[in-house]
CSV table of C-alpha atoms in Angstrom, one decimal:
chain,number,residue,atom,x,y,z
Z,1,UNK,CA,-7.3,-5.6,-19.1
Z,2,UNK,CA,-9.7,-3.4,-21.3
Z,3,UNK,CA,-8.2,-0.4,-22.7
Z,4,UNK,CA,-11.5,1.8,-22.6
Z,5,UNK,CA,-11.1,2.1,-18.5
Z,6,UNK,CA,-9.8,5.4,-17.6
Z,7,UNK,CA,-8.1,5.6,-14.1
Z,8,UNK,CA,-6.7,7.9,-12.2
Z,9,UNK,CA,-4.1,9.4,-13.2
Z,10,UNK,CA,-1.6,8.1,-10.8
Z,11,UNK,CA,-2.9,4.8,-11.0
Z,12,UNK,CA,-1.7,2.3,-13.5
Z,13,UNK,CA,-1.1,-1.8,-14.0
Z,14,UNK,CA,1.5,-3.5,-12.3
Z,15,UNK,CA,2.6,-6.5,-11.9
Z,16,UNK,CA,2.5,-9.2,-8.4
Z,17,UNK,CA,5.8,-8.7,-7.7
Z,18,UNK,CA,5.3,-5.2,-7.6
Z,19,UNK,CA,2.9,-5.4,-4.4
Z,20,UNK,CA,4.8,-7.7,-2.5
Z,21,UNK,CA,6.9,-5.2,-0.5
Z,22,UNK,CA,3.4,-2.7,0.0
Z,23,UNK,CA,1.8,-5.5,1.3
Z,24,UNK,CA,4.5,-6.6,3.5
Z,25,UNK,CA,5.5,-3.8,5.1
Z,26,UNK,CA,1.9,-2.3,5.4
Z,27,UNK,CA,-0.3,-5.4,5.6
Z,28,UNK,CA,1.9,-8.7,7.0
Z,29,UNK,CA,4.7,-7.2,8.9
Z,30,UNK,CA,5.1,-10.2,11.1
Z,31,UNK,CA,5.2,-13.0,8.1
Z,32,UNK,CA,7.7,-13.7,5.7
Z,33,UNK,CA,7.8,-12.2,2.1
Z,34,UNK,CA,6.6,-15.7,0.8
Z,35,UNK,CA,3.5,-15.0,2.8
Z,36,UNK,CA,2.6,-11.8,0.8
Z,37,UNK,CA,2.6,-13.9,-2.6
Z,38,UNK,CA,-1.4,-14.7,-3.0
Z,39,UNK,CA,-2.4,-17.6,-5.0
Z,40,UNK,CA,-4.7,-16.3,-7.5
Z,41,UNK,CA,-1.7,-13.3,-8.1
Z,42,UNK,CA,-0.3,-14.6,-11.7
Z,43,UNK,CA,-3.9,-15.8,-12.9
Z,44,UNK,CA,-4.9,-13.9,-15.9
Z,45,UNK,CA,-8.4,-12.1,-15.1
Z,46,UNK,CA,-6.4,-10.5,-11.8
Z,47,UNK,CA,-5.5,-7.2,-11.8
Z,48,UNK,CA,-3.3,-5.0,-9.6
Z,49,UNK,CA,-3.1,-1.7,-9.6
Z,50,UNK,CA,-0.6,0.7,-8.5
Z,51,UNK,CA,-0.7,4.5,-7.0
Z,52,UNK,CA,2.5,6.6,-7.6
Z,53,UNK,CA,3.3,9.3,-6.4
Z,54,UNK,CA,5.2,12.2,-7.9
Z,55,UNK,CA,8.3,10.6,-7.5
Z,56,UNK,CA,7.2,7.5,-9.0
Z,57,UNK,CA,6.9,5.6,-6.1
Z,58,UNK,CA,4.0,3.1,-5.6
Z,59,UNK,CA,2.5,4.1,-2.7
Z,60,UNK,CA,-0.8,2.5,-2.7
Z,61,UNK,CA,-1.4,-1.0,-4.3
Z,62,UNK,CA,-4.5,-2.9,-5.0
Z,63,UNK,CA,-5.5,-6.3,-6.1
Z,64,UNK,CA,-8.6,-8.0,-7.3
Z,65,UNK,CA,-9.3,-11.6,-7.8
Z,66,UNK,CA,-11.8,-13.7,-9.8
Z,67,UNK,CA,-13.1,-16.2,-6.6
Z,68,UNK,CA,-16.5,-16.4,-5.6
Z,69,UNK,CA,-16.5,-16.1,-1.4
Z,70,UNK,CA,-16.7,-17.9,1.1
Z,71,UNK,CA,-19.8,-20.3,1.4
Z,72,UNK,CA,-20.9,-19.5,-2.0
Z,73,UNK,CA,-22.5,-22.6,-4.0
Z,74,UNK,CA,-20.2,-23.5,-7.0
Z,75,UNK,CA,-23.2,-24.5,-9.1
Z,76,UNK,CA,-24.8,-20.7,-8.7
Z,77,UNK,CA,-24.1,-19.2,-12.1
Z,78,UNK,CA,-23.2,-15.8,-10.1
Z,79,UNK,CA,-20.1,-17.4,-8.6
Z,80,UNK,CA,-18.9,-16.9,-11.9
Z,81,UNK,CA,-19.5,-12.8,-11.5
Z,82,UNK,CA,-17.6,-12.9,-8.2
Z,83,UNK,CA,-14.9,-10.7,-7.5
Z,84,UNK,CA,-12.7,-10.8,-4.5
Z,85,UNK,CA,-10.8,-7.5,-3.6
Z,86,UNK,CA,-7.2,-8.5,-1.7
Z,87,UNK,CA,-4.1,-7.2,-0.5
Z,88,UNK,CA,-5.2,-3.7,-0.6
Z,89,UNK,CA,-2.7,-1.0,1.2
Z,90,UNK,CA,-1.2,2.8,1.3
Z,91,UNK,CA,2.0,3.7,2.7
Z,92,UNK,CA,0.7,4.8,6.2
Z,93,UNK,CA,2.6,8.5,5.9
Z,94,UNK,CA,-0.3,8.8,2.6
Z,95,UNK,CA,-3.2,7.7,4.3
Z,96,UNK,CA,-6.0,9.8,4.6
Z,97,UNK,CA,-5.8,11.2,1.0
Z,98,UNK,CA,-8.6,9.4,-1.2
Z,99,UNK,CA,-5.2,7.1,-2.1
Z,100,UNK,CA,-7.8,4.2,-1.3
Z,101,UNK,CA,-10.7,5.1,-2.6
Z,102,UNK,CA,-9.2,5.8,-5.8
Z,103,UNK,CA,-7.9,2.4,-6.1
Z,104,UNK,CA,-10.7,0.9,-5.2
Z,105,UNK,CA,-12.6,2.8,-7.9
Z,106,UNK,CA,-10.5,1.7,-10.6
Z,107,UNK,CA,-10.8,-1.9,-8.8
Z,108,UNK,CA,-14.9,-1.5,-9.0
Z,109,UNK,CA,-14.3,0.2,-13.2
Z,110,UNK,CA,-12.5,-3.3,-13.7
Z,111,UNK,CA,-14.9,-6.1,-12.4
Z,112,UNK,CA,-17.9,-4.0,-13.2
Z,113,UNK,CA,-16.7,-4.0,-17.1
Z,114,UNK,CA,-15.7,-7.7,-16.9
Z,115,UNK,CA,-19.5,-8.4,-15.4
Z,116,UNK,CA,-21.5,-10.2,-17.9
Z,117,UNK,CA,-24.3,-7.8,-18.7
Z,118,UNK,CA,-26.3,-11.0,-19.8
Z,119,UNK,CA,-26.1,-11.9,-16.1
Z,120,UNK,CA,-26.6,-8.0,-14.8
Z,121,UNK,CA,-25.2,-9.1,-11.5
Z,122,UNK,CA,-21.8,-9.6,-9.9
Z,123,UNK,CA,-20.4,-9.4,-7.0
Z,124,UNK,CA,-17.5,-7.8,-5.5
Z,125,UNK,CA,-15.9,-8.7,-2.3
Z,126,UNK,CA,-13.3,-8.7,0.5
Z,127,UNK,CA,-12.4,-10.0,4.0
Z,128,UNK,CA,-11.5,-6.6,5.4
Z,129,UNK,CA,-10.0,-5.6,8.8
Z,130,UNK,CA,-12.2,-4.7,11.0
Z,131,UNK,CA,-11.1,-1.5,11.5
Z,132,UNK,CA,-11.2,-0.6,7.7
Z,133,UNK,CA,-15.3,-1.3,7.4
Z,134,UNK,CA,-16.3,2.5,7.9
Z,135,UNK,CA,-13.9,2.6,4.8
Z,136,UNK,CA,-16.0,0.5,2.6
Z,137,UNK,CA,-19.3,1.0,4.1
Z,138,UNK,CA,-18.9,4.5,2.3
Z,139,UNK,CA,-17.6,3.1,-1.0
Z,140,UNK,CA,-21.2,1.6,-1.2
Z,141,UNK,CA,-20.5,-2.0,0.1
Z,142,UNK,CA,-22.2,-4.3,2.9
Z,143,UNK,CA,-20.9,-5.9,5.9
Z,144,UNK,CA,-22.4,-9.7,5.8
Z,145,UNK,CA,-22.3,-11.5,9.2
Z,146,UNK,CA,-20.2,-11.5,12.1
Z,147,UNK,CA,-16.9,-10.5,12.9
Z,148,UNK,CA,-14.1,-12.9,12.8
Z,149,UNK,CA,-10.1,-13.6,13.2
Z,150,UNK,CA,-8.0,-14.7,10.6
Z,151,UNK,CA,-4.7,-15.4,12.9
Z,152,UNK,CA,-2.3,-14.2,12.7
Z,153,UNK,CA,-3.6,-10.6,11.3
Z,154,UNK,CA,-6.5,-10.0,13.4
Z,155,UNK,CA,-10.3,-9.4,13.6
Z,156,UNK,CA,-12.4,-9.4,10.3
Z,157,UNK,CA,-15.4,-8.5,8.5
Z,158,UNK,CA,-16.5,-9.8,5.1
Z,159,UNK,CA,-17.8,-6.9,3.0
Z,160,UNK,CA,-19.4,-6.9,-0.7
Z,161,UNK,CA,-20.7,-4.8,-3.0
Z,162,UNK,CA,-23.1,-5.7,-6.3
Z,163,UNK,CA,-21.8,-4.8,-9.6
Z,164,UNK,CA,-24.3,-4.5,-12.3
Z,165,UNK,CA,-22.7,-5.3,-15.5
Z,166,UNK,CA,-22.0,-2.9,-18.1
């Protein structure tokens, strides 16, 4: 992870294991804690980041992945820049707080400083509920097609955002 990336305060590194019961309670209620484990969670360009609160307690967890998305040609140099945003959650009592968005800026600090400003372009994306788009519509990303189900969670939308490489 570079060192020159400042967060937010409350936000810091953490490790997989360390989302696991965020994203099960918050995310995948109704699957097992197996299901919560991603595959892409112990590669080594991925990144979670934690929220704590004053207690210490993450309350807010997000993780980014290098995968190009769905449908993307492997031969297109820019699937290399790609970014996919997953697992993503605040404990529903701190909702509402700019808990989110902060991750999610230090998620867009991260890929946009791994982008190679050779190619000037990534990509940042995520398969997002369908009830979170307004969300990221205002963090400056795109909804791209249709919306779909990914049983056993629900309705979707895939959302991305260009990164333009430092």
């Amino acid at each position: 992870m570079p060192e020159h990336i400042q967060y937010d305060p409350a936000i810091e590194p953490i490790k997989a294991a360390d989302c696991l019961l965020l994203r099960h309670r918050v995310l995948r209620p109704n699957q097992t804690l197996a299901d919560c484990h991603y595959p892409l969670d112990e590669a080594i360009a991925t990144l979670h980041l934690g929220y704590r609160d004053a207690a210490g307690r993450v309350i807010g967890i997000a993780s980014v992945f290098h995968e190009a998305p769905p449908d993307s040609d492997p031969l297109d140099s820019g699937s290399e820049q790609a970014w996919r945003i997953r697992g993503m959650a605040v404990e529903p009592e701190a909702q509402g707080r700019g808990i989110g968005a902060a991750l999610l800026a230090g998620l867009i600090a991260y890929t946009t400083a791994q982008t190679d400003s050779q190619s000037d372009e990534g990509l940042l994306w995520c398969n997002g509920r369908s009830t979170v788009e307004p969300f990221y519509l205002a963090q400056g990303f795109e909804r791209v097609g249709d919306i779909f189900d990914l049983p056993p969670i629900g309705p979707h939308v895939l959302l991305q955002r260009r990164l333009i490489g430092r």
